[in-house]
């Protein structure tokens, strides 16, 4: 009897969503049947109109248990989590937080009790639990970037959530490709060891998914927002 050829399971990686729920739903319909693991690179909230719905959809996917769902933390998720914990919200409100609050039915002056009443416990737990990075046999996944020459276990939130030029311009090889979001490109950024998937969905660009190991790209144009750079 011939032995079946073993193939690596497919991982689907999805770039920055920023409250673009209808676009996410469209993209998921195109990729869910193609992958066993779904990695979200963070920035579920802010700027777009439907942050709450985006989080609810990801939580529903986790509950279905038909896929392995890996949602990572983005810098906007970090800022929203600070807001939820009663910390300084000035930056959060400046970078699109007003749209996030509106999706939860909250006013910027809402009390802590109102926040707890309007943001479901599962959503608050979601933002508390997001890891900075993840890896599998295909790649390393992170929202913004990694510090060159530093072991994964020693990477800091400053790099994982906010890195840009220093990560992009450095040629350090982490042993696997690093798949990231955060920095907006007109089309997916593809190099030998770095792949950027933030293609500006919330700026009327595309929401992009990458299927590994084949490096198949699936993009959906967003029409939910009127934002511009």
PDB file of N, CA and C in Angstrom, residues 80-166:
ATOM      1  N   UNK A  80      -6.360  50.468  23.401  1.00  0.00           N
ATOM      2  CA  UNK A  80      -7.740  50.257  23.847  1.00  0.00           C
ATOM      3  C   UNK A  80      -7.763  49.504  25.169  1.00  0.00           C
ATOM      4  N   UNK A  81      -6.883  48.547  25.333  1.00  0.00           N
ATOM      5  CA  UNK A  81      -6.815  47.817  26.597  1.00  0.00           C
ATOM      6  C   UNK A  81      -6.447  48.754  27.742  1.00  0.00           C
ATOM      7  N   UNK A  82      -5.546  49.700  27.491  1.00  0.00           N
ATOM      8  CA  UNK A  82      -5.227  50.701  28.510  1.00  0.00           C
ATOM      9  C   UNK A  82      -6.471  51.505  28.882  1.00  0.00           C
ATOM     10  N   UNK A  83      -7.223  51.919  27.867  1.00  0.00           N
ATOM     11  CA  UNK A  83      -8.467  52.655  28.115  1.00  0.00           C
ATOM     12  C   UNK A  83      -9.420  51.821  28.977  1.00  0.00           C
ATOM     13  N   UNK A  84      -9.567  50.547  28.642  1.00  0.00           N
ATOM     14  CA  UNK A  84     -10.471  49.679  29.396  1.00  0.00           C
ATOM     15  C   UNK A  84     -10.047  49.546  30.848  1.00  0.00           C
ATOM     16  N   UNK A  85      -8.750  49.674  31.096  1.00  0.00           N
ATOM     17  CA  UNK A  85      -8.219  49.551  32.452  1.00  0.00           C
ATOM     18  C   UNK A  85      -8.167  50.877  33.191  1.00  0.00           C
ATOM     19  N   UNK A  86      -8.753  51.924  32.596  1.00  0.00           N
ATOM     20  CA  UNK A  86      -8.811  53.216  33.267  1.00  0.00           C
ATOM     21  C   UNK A  86      -7.536  54.019  33.199  1.00  0.00           C
ATOM     22  N   UNK A  87      -6.622  53.664  32.285  1.00  0.00           N
ATOM     23  CA  UNK A  87      -5.374  54.403  32.138  1.00  0.00           C
ATOM     24  C   UNK A  87      -5.559  55.566  31.170  1.00  0.00           C
ATOM     25  N   UNK A  88      -4.516  56.360  31.009  1.00  0.00           N
ATOM     26  CA  UNK A  88      -4.579  57.545  30.147  1.00  0.00           C
ATOM     27  C   UNK A  88      -5.045  57.159  28.742  1.00  0.00           C
ATOM     28  N   UNK A  89      -6.109  57.821  28.275  1.00  0.00           N
ATOM     29  CA  UNK A  89      -6.703  57.474  26.987  1.00  0.00           C
ATOM     30  C   UNK A  89      -6.451  58.531  25.921  1.00  0.00           C
ATOM     31  N   UNK A  90      -5.597  59.508  26.189  1.00  0.00           N
ATOM     32  CA  UNK A  90      -5.433  60.624  25.252  1.00  0.00           C
ATOM     33  C   UNK A  90      -4.934  60.159  23.887  1.00  0.00           C
ATOM     34  N   UNK A  91      -3.934  59.288  23.850  1.00  0.00           N
ATOM     35  CA  UNK A  91      -3.416  58.816  22.564  1.00  0.00           C
ATOM     36  C   UNK A  91      -4.458  57.947  21.870  1.00  0.00           C
ATOM     37  N   UNK A  92      -5.098  57.072  22.623  1.00  0.00           N
ATOM     38  CA  UNK A  92      -6.143  56.210  22.069  1.00  0.00           C
ATOM     39  C   UNK A  92      -7.209  57.023  21.345  1.00  0.00           C
ATOM     40  N   UNK A  93      -7.649  58.117  21.956  1.00  0.00           N
ATOM     41  CA  UNK A  93      -8.701  58.931  21.355  1.00  0.00           C
ATOM     42  C   UNK A  93      -8.204  59.695  20.127  1.00  0.00           C
ATOM     43  N   UNK A  94      -6.902  59.948  20.063  1.00  0.00           N
ATOM     44  CA  UNK A  94      -6.334  60.694  18.938  1.00  0.00           C
ATOM     45  C   UNK A  94      -6.121  59.832  17.695  1.00  0.00           C
ATOM     46  N   UNK A  95      -6.036  58.535  17.851  1.00  0.00           N
ATOM     47  CA  UNK A  95      -5.651  57.662  16.726  1.00  0.00           C
ATOM     48  C   UNK A  95      -6.796  56.738  16.297  1.00  0.00           C
ATOM     49  N   UNK A  96      -8.025  57.198  16.482  1.00  0.00           N
ATOM     50  CA  UNK A  96      -9.159  56.419  16.002  1.00  0.00           C
ATOM     51  C   UNK A  96     -10.015  55.793  17.068  1.00  0.00           C
ATOM     52  N   UNK A  97      -9.711  56.078  18.327  1.00  0.00           N
ATOM     53  CA  UNK A  97     -10.468  55.483  19.411  1.00  0.00           C
ATOM     54  C   UNK A  97     -11.926  55.913  19.473  1.00  0.00           C
ATOM     55  N   UNK A  98     -12.226  57.097  18.960  1.00  0.00           N
ATOM     56  CA  UNK A  98     -13.617  57.568  18.985  1.00  0.00           C
ATOM     57  C   UNK A  98     -14.519  56.609  18.214  1.00  0.00           C
ATOM     58  N   UNK A  99     -14.043  56.112  17.095  1.00  0.00           N
ATOM     59  CA  UNK A  99     -14.831  55.159  16.318  1.00  0.00           C
ATOM     60  C   UNK A  99     -15.007  53.843  17.074  1.00  0.00           C
ATOM     61  N   UNK A 100     -13.975  53.429  17.788  1.00  0.00           N
ATOM     62  CA  UNK A 100     -14.087  52.208  18.586  1.00  0.00           C
ATOM     63  C   UNK A 100     -15.134  52.379  19.674  1.00  0.00           C
ATOM     64  N   UNK A 101     -15.078  53.503  20.385  1.00  0.00           N
ATOM     65  CA  UNK A 101     -16.059  53.751  21.444  1.00  0.00           C
ATOM     66  C   UNK A 101     -17.472  53.779  20.880  1.00  0.00           C
ATOM     67  N   UNK A 102     -17.660  54.414  19.720  1.00  0.00           N
ATOM     68  CA  UNK A 102     -18.990  54.483  19.110  1.00  0.00           C
ATOM     69  C   UNK A 102     -19.526  53.091  18.802  1.00  0.00           C
ATOM     70  N   UNK A 103     -18.647  52.179  18.389  1.00  0.00           N
ATOM     71  CA  UNK A 103     -19.107  50.830  18.070  1.00  0.00           C
ATOM     72  C   UNK A 103     -19.602  50.095  19.306  1.00  0.00           C
ATOM     73  N   UNK A 104     -19.104  50.485  20.474  1.00  0.00           N
ATOM     74  CA  UNK A 104     -19.552  49.900  21.743  1.00  0.00           C
ATOM     75  C   UNK A 104     -20.635  50.743  22.418  1.00  0.00           C
ATOM     76  N   UNK A 105     -21.060  51.823  21.765  1.00  0.00           N
ATOM     77  CA  UNK A 105     -22.077  52.684  22.349  1.00  0.00           C
ATOM     78  C   UNK A 105     -21.577  53.513  23.506  1.00  0.00           C
ATOM     79  N   UNK A 106     -20.309  53.898  23.461  1.00  0.00           N
ATOM     80  CA  UNK A 106     -19.689  54.642  24.559  1.00  0.00           C
ATOM     81  C   UNK A 106     -19.336  56.062  24.123  1.00  0.00           C
ATOM     82  N   UNK A 107     -19.397  56.993  25.067  1.00  0.00           N
ATOM     83  CA  UNK A 107     -18.947  58.369  24.880  1.00  0.00           C
ATOM     84  C   UNK A 107     -17.561  58.495  25.501  1.00  0.00           C
ATOM     85  N   UNK A 108     -16.691  59.374  24.971  1.00  0.00           N
ATOM     86  CA  UNK A 108     -15.345  59.526  25.556  1.00  0.00           C
ATOM     87  C   UNK A 108     -15.348  59.830  27.042  1.00  0.00           C
ATOM     88  N   UNK A 109     -16.411  60.448  27.550  1.00  0.00           N
ATOM     89  CA  UNK A 109     -16.470  60.785  28.971  1.00  0.00           C
ATOM     90  C   UNK A 109     -17.120  59.683  29.811  1.00  0.00           C
ATOM     91  N   UNK A 110     -17.308  58.501  29.240  1.00  0.00           N
ATOM     92  CA  UNK A 110     -17.974  57.411  29.955  1.00  0.00           C
ATOM     93  C   UNK A 110     -17.224  57.050  31.236  1.00  0.00           C
ATOM     94  N   UNK A 111     -17.976  56.711  32.247  1.00  0.00           N
ATOM     95  CA  UNK A 111     -17.382  56.276  33.519  1.00  0.00           C
ATOM     96  C   UNK A 111     -16.856  54.852  33.382  1.00  0.00           C
ATOM     97  N   UNK A 112     -16.041  54.452  34.346  1.00  0.00           N
ATOM     98  CA  UNK A 112     -15.513  53.088  34.331  1.00  0.00           C
ATOM     99  C   UNK A 112     -16.642  52.069  34.419  1.00  0.00           C
ATOM    100  N   UNK A 113     -17.681  52.388  35.168  1.00  0.00           N
ATOM    101  CA  UNK A 113     -18.819  51.477  35.268  1.00  0.00           C
ATOM    102  C   UNK A 113     -19.537  51.352  33.932  1.00  0.00           C
ATOM    103  N   UNK A 114     -19.686  52.470  33.213  1.00  0.00           N
ATOM    104  CA  UNK A 114     -20.313  52.421  31.889  1.00  0.00           C
ATOM    105  C   UNK A 114     -19.488  51.594  30.919  1.00  0.00           C
ATOM    106  N   UNK A 115     -18.183  51.747  31.008  1.00  0.00           N
ATOM    107  CA  UNK A 115     -17.298  50.952  30.148  1.00  0.00           C
ATOM    108  C   UNK A 115     -17.489  49.468  30.415  1.00  0.00           C
ATOM    109  N   UNK A 116     -17.532  49.097  31.680  1.00  0.00           N
ATOM    110  CA  UNK A 116     -17.700  47.686  32.040  1.00  0.00           C
ATOM    111  C   UNK A 116     -19.069  47.169  31.629  1.00  0.00           C
ATOM    112  N   UNK A 117     -20.065  48.045  31.645  1.00  0.00           N
ATOM    113  CA  UNK A 117     -21.414  47.636  31.246  1.00  0.00           C
ATOM    114  C   UNK A 117     -21.534  47.447  29.738  1.00  0.00           C
ATOM    115  N   UNK A 118     -20.827  48.265  28.961  1.00  0.00           N
ATOM    116  CA  UNK A 118     -20.989  48.265  27.508  1.00  0.00           C
ATOM    117  C   UNK A 118     -20.010  47.332  26.778  1.00  0.00           C
ATOM    118  N   UNK A 119     -18.842  47.120  27.336  1.00  0.00           N
ATOM    119  CA  UNK A 119     -17.854  46.235  26.690  1.00  0.00           C
ATOM    120  C   UNK A 119     -17.994  44.848  27.311  1.00  0.00           C
ATOM    121  N   UNK A 120     -18.454  43.860  26.569  1.00  0.00           N
ATOM    122  CA  UNK A 120     -18.707  42.530  27.146  1.00  0.00           C
ATOM    123  C   UNK A 120     -17.470  41.951  27.826  1.00  0.00           C
ATOM    124  N   UNK A 121     -17.662  41.183  28.897  1.00  0.00           N
ATOM    125  CA  UNK A 121     -16.516  40.566  29.579  1.00  0.00           C
ATOM    126  C   UNK A 121     -15.619  39.764  28.640  1.00  0.00           C
ATOM    127  N   UNK A 122     -16.210  39.066  27.676  1.00  0.00           N
ATOM    128  CA  UNK A 122     -15.391  38.279  26.745  1.00  0.00           C
ATOM    129  C   UNK A 122     -14.500  39.172  25.898  1.00  0.00           C
ATOM    130  N   UNK A 123     -14.975  40.370  25.588  1.00  0.00           N
ATOM    131  CA  UNK A 123     -14.158  41.311  24.811  1.00  0.00           C
ATOM    132  C   UNK A 123     -13.017  41.858  25.665  1.00  0.00           C
ATOM    133  N   UNK A 124     -13.311  42.196  26.914  1.00  0.00           N
ATOM    134  CA  UNK A 124     -12.243  42.699  27.784  1.00  0.00           C
ATOM    135  C   UNK A 124     -11.175  41.625  28.004  1.00  0.00           C
ATOM    136  N   UNK A 125     -11.614  40.376  28.167  1.00  0.00           N
ATOM    137  CA  UNK A 125     -10.661  39.272  28.338  1.00  0.00           C
ATOM    138  C   UNK A 125      -9.848  39.059  27.070  1.00  0.00           C
ATOM    139  N   UNK A 126     -10.483  39.238  25.919  1.00  0.00           N
ATOM    140  CA  UNK A 126      -9.794  39.101  24.633  1.00  0.00           C
ATOM    141  C   UNK A 126      -8.602  40.040  24.558  1.00  0.00           C
ATOM    142  N   UNK A 127      -8.809  41.312  24.865  1.00  0.00           N
ATOM    143  CA  UNK A 127      -7.717  42.289  24.760  1.00  0.00           C
ATOM    144  C   UNK A 127      -6.635  42.051  25.816  1.00  0.00           C
ATOM    145  N   UNK A 128      -7.011  41.520  26.960  1.00  0.00           N
ATOM    146  CA  UNK A 128      -6.007  41.217  27.992  1.00  0.00           C
ATOM    147  C   UNK A 128      -5.133  40.037  27.594  1.00  0.00           C
ATOM    148  N   UNK A 129      -5.658  39.147  26.778  1.00  0.00           N
ATOM    149  CA  UNK A 129      -4.982  37.865  26.528  1.00  0.00           C
ATOM    150  C   UNK A 129      -4.110  37.847  25.285  1.00  0.00           C
ATOM    151  N   UNK A 130      -4.127  38.912  24.481  1.00  0.00           N
ATOM    152  CA  UNK A 130      -3.436  38.881  23.197  1.00  0.00           C
ATOM    153  C   UNK A 130      -1.919  38.780  23.362  1.00  0.00           C
ATOM    154  N   UNK A 131      -1.271  37.811  22.723  1.00  0.00           N
ATOM    155  CA  UNK A 131       0.192  37.704  22.781  1.00  0.00           C
ATOM    156  C   UNK A 131       0.862  38.663  21.807  1.00  0.00           C
ATOM    157  N   UNK A 132       2.137  38.927  22.044  1.00  0.00           N
ATOM    158  CA  UNK A 132       2.894  39.829  21.181  1.00  0.00           C
ATOM    159  C   UNK A 132       3.336  39.153  19.885  1.00  0.00           C
ATOM    160  N   UNK A 133       3.575  37.856  19.913  1.00  0.00           N
ATOM    161  CA  UNK A 133       4.048  37.146  18.727  1.00  0.00           C
ATOM    162  C   UNK A 133       3.668  35.683  18.817  1.00  0.00           C
ATOM    163  N   UNK A 134       3.789  35.010  17.703  1.00  0.00           N
ATOM    164  CA  UNK A 134       3.543  33.567  17.646  1.00  0.00           C
ATOM    165  C   UNK A 134       4.386  33.014  16.515  1.00  0.00           C
ATOM    166  N   UNK A 135       4.646  31.714  16.536  1.00  0.00           N
ATOM    167  CA  UNK A 135       5.384  31.099  15.432  1.00  0.00           C
ATOM    168  C   UNK A 135       4.889  29.683  15.196  1.00  0.00           C
ATOM    169  N   UNK A 136       5.071  29.216  13.971  1.00  0.00           N
ATOM    170  CA  UNK A 136       4.843  27.828  13.634  1.00  0.00           C
ATOM    171  C   UNK A 136       5.950  27.400  12.680  1.00  0.00           C
ATOM    172  N   UNK A 137       5.765  26.299  11.986  1.00  0.00           N
ATOM    173  CA  UNK A 137       6.834  25.795  11.112  1.00  0.00           C
ATOM    174  C   UNK A 137       7.080  26.708   9.911  1.00  0.00           C
ATOM    175  N   UNK A 138       6.097  27.548   9.593  1.00  0.00           N
ATOM    176  CA  UNK A 138       6.218  28.389   8.404  1.00  0.00           C
ATOM    177  C   UNK A 138       6.929  29.711   8.654  1.00  0.00           C
ATOM    178  N   UNK A 139       6.627  30.343   9.791  1.00  0.00           N
ATOM    179  CA  UNK A 139       7.064  31.730   9.976  1.00  0.00           C
ATOM    180  C   UNK A 139       6.930  32.164  11.426  1.00  0.00           C
ATOM    181  N   UNK A 140       7.387  33.393  11.671  1.00  0.00           N
ATOM    182  CA  UNK A 140       7.159  34.104  12.934  1.00  0.00           C
ATOM    183  C   UNK A 140       6.174  35.223  12.628  1.00  0.00           C
ATOM    184  N   UNK A 141       5.191  35.412  13.503  1.00  0.00           N
ATOM    185  CA  UNK A 141       4.134  36.385  13.264  1.00  0.00           C
ATOM    186  C   UNK A 141       4.145  37.436  14.376  1.00  0.00           C
ATOM    187  N   UNK A 142       4.064  38.705  13.976  1.00  0.00           N
ATOM    188  CA  UNK A 142       4.119  39.801  14.941  1.00  0.00           C
ATOM    189  C   UNK A 142       3.416  41.005  14.313  1.00  0.00           C
ATOM    190  N   UNK A 143       2.910  41.904  15.143  1.00  0.00           N
ATOM    191  CA  UNK A 143       2.173  43.031  14.588  1.00  0.00           C
ATOM    192  C   UNK A 143       3.084  43.988  13.809  1.00  0.00           C
ATOM    193  N   UNK A 144       4.151  44.468  14.446  1.00  0.00           N
ATOM    194  CA  UNK A 144       4.958  45.535  13.836  1.00  0.00           C
ATOM    195  C   UNK A 144       6.351  45.087  13.424  1.00  0.00           C
ATOM    196  N   UNK A 145       7.042  44.337  14.256  1.00  0.00           N
ATOM    197  CA  UNK A 145       8.404  43.936  13.925  1.00  0.00           C
ATOM    198  C   UNK A 145       9.117  43.351  15.123  1.00  0.00           C
ATOM    199  N   UNK A 146      10.352  42.929  14.895  1.00  0.00           N
ATOM    200  CA  UNK A 146      11.184  42.322  15.929  1.00  0.00           C
ATOM    201  C   UNK A 146      12.524  43.048  15.998  1.00  0.00           C
ATOM    202  N   UNK A 147      13.116  43.027  17.169  1.00  0.00           N
ATOM    203  CA  UNK A 147      14.437  43.639  17.335  1.00  0.00           C
ATOM    204  C   UNK A 147      15.504  42.705  16.784  1.00  0.00           C
ATOM    205  N   UNK A 148      16.260  43.127  15.785  1.00  0.00           N
ATOM    206  CA  UNK A 148      17.292  42.267  15.203  1.00  0.00           C
ATOM    207  C   UNK A 148      18.307  41.802  16.244  1.00  0.00           C
ATOM    208  N   UNK A 149      18.684  40.535  16.148  1.00  0.00           N
ATOM    209  CA  UNK A 149      19.706  39.981  17.025  1.00  0.00           C
ATOM    210  C   UNK A 149      19.224  39.607  18.407  1.00  0.00           C
ATOM    211  N   UNK A 150      17.943  39.765  18.681  1.00  0.00           N
ATOM    212  CA  UNK A 150      17.401  39.480  20.009  1.00  0.00           C
ATOM    213  C   UNK A 150      16.496  38.253  19.937  1.00  0.00           C
ATOM    214  N   UNK A 151      16.663  37.331  20.887  1.00  0.00           N
ATOM    215  CA  UNK A 151      15.877  36.104  20.905  1.00  0.00           C
ATOM    216  C   UNK A 151      14.392  36.430  21.036  1.00  0.00           C
ATOM    217  N   UNK A 152      13.552  35.584  20.450  1.00  0.00           N
ATOM    218  CA  UNK A 152      12.107  35.818  20.504  1.00  0.00           C
ATOM    219  C   UNK A 152      11.603  36.004  21.935  1.00  0.00           C
ATOM    220  N   UNK A 153      12.120  35.215  22.843  1.00  0.00           N
ATOM    221  CA  UNK A 153      11.659  35.281  24.229  1.00  0.00           C
ATOM    222  C   UNK A 153      12.012  36.599  24.899  1.00  0.00           C
ATOM    223  N   UNK A 154      12.932  37.368  24.307  1.00  0.00           N
ATOM    224  CA  UNK A 154      13.369  38.635  24.885  1.00  0.00           C
ATOM    225  C   UNK A 154      12.824  39.847  24.123  1.00  0.00           C
ATOM    226  N   UNK A 155      11.957  39.623  23.160  1.00  0.00           N
ATOM    227  CA  UNK A 155      11.392  40.743  22.399  1.00  0.00           C
ATOM    228  C   UNK A 155      10.470  41.578  23.291  1.00  0.00           C
ATOM    229  N   UNK A 156      10.480  42.877  23.082  1.00  0.00           N
ATOM    230  CA  UNK A 156       9.707  43.801  23.922  1.00  0.00           C
ATOM    231  C   UNK A 156       8.470  44.299  23.179  1.00  0.00           C
ATOM    232  N   UNK A 157       7.514  44.803  23.944  1.00  0.00           N
ATOM    233  CA  UNK A 157       6.302  45.355  23.339  1.00  0.00           C
ATOM    234  C   UNK A 157       6.625  46.569  22.471  1.00  0.00           C
ATOM    235  N   UNK A 158       7.662  47.317  22.828  1.00  0.00           N
ATOM    236  CA  UNK A 158       8.031  48.492  22.034  1.00  0.00           C
ATOM    237  C   UNK A 158       8.345  48.092  20.594  1.00  0.00           C
ATOM    238  N   UNK A 159       9.056  46.994  20.434  1.00  0.00           N
ATOM    239  CA  UNK A 159       9.380  46.521  19.083  1.00  0.00           C
ATOM    240  C   UNK A 159       8.197  45.799  18.454  1.00  0.00           C
ATOM    241  N   UNK A 160       7.570  44.896  19.172  1.00  0.00           N
ATOM    242  CA  UNK A 160       6.502  44.070  18.601  1.00  0.00           C
ATOM    243  C   UNK A 160       5.296  44.903  18.167  1.00  0.00           C
ATOM    244  N   UNK A 161       5.039  46.016  18.868  1.00  0.00           N
ATOM    245  CA  UNK A 161       3.849  46.806  18.597  1.00  0.00           C
ATOM    246  C   UNK A 161       4.099  48.065  17.778  1.00  0.00           C
ATOM    247  N   UNK A 162       5.335  48.584  17.799  1.00  0.00           N
ATOM    248  CA  UNK A 162       5.566  49.915  17.232  1.00  0.00           C
ATOM    249  C   UNK A 162       6.689  49.982  16.206  1.00  0.00           C
ATOM    250  N   UNK A 163       7.460  48.933  16.003  1.00  0.00           N
ATOM    251  CA  UNK A 163       8.641  48.992  15.134  1.00  0.00           C
ATOM    252  C   UNK A 163       8.272  49.354  13.701  1.00  0.00           C
ATOM    253  N   UNK A 164       9.168  50.112  13.059  1.00  0.00           N
ATOM    254  CA  UNK A 164       8.987  50.411  11.639  1.00  0.00           C
ATOM    255  C   UNK A 164      10.337  50.310  10.915  1.00  0.00           C
ATOM    256  N   UNK A 165      10.972  51.468  10.673  1.00  0.00           N
ATOM    257  CA  UNK A 165      12.137  51.508   9.798  1.00  0.00           C
ATOM    258  C   UNK A 165      13.286  50.627  10.274  1.00  0.00           C
ATOM    259  N   UNK A 166      13.567  50.640  11.589  1.00  0.00           N
ATOM    260  CA  UNK A 166      14.719  49.873  12.064  1.00  0.00           C
ATOM    261  C   UNK A 166      14.544  48.383  11.803  1.00  0.00           C
TER     262      UNK A 166
END
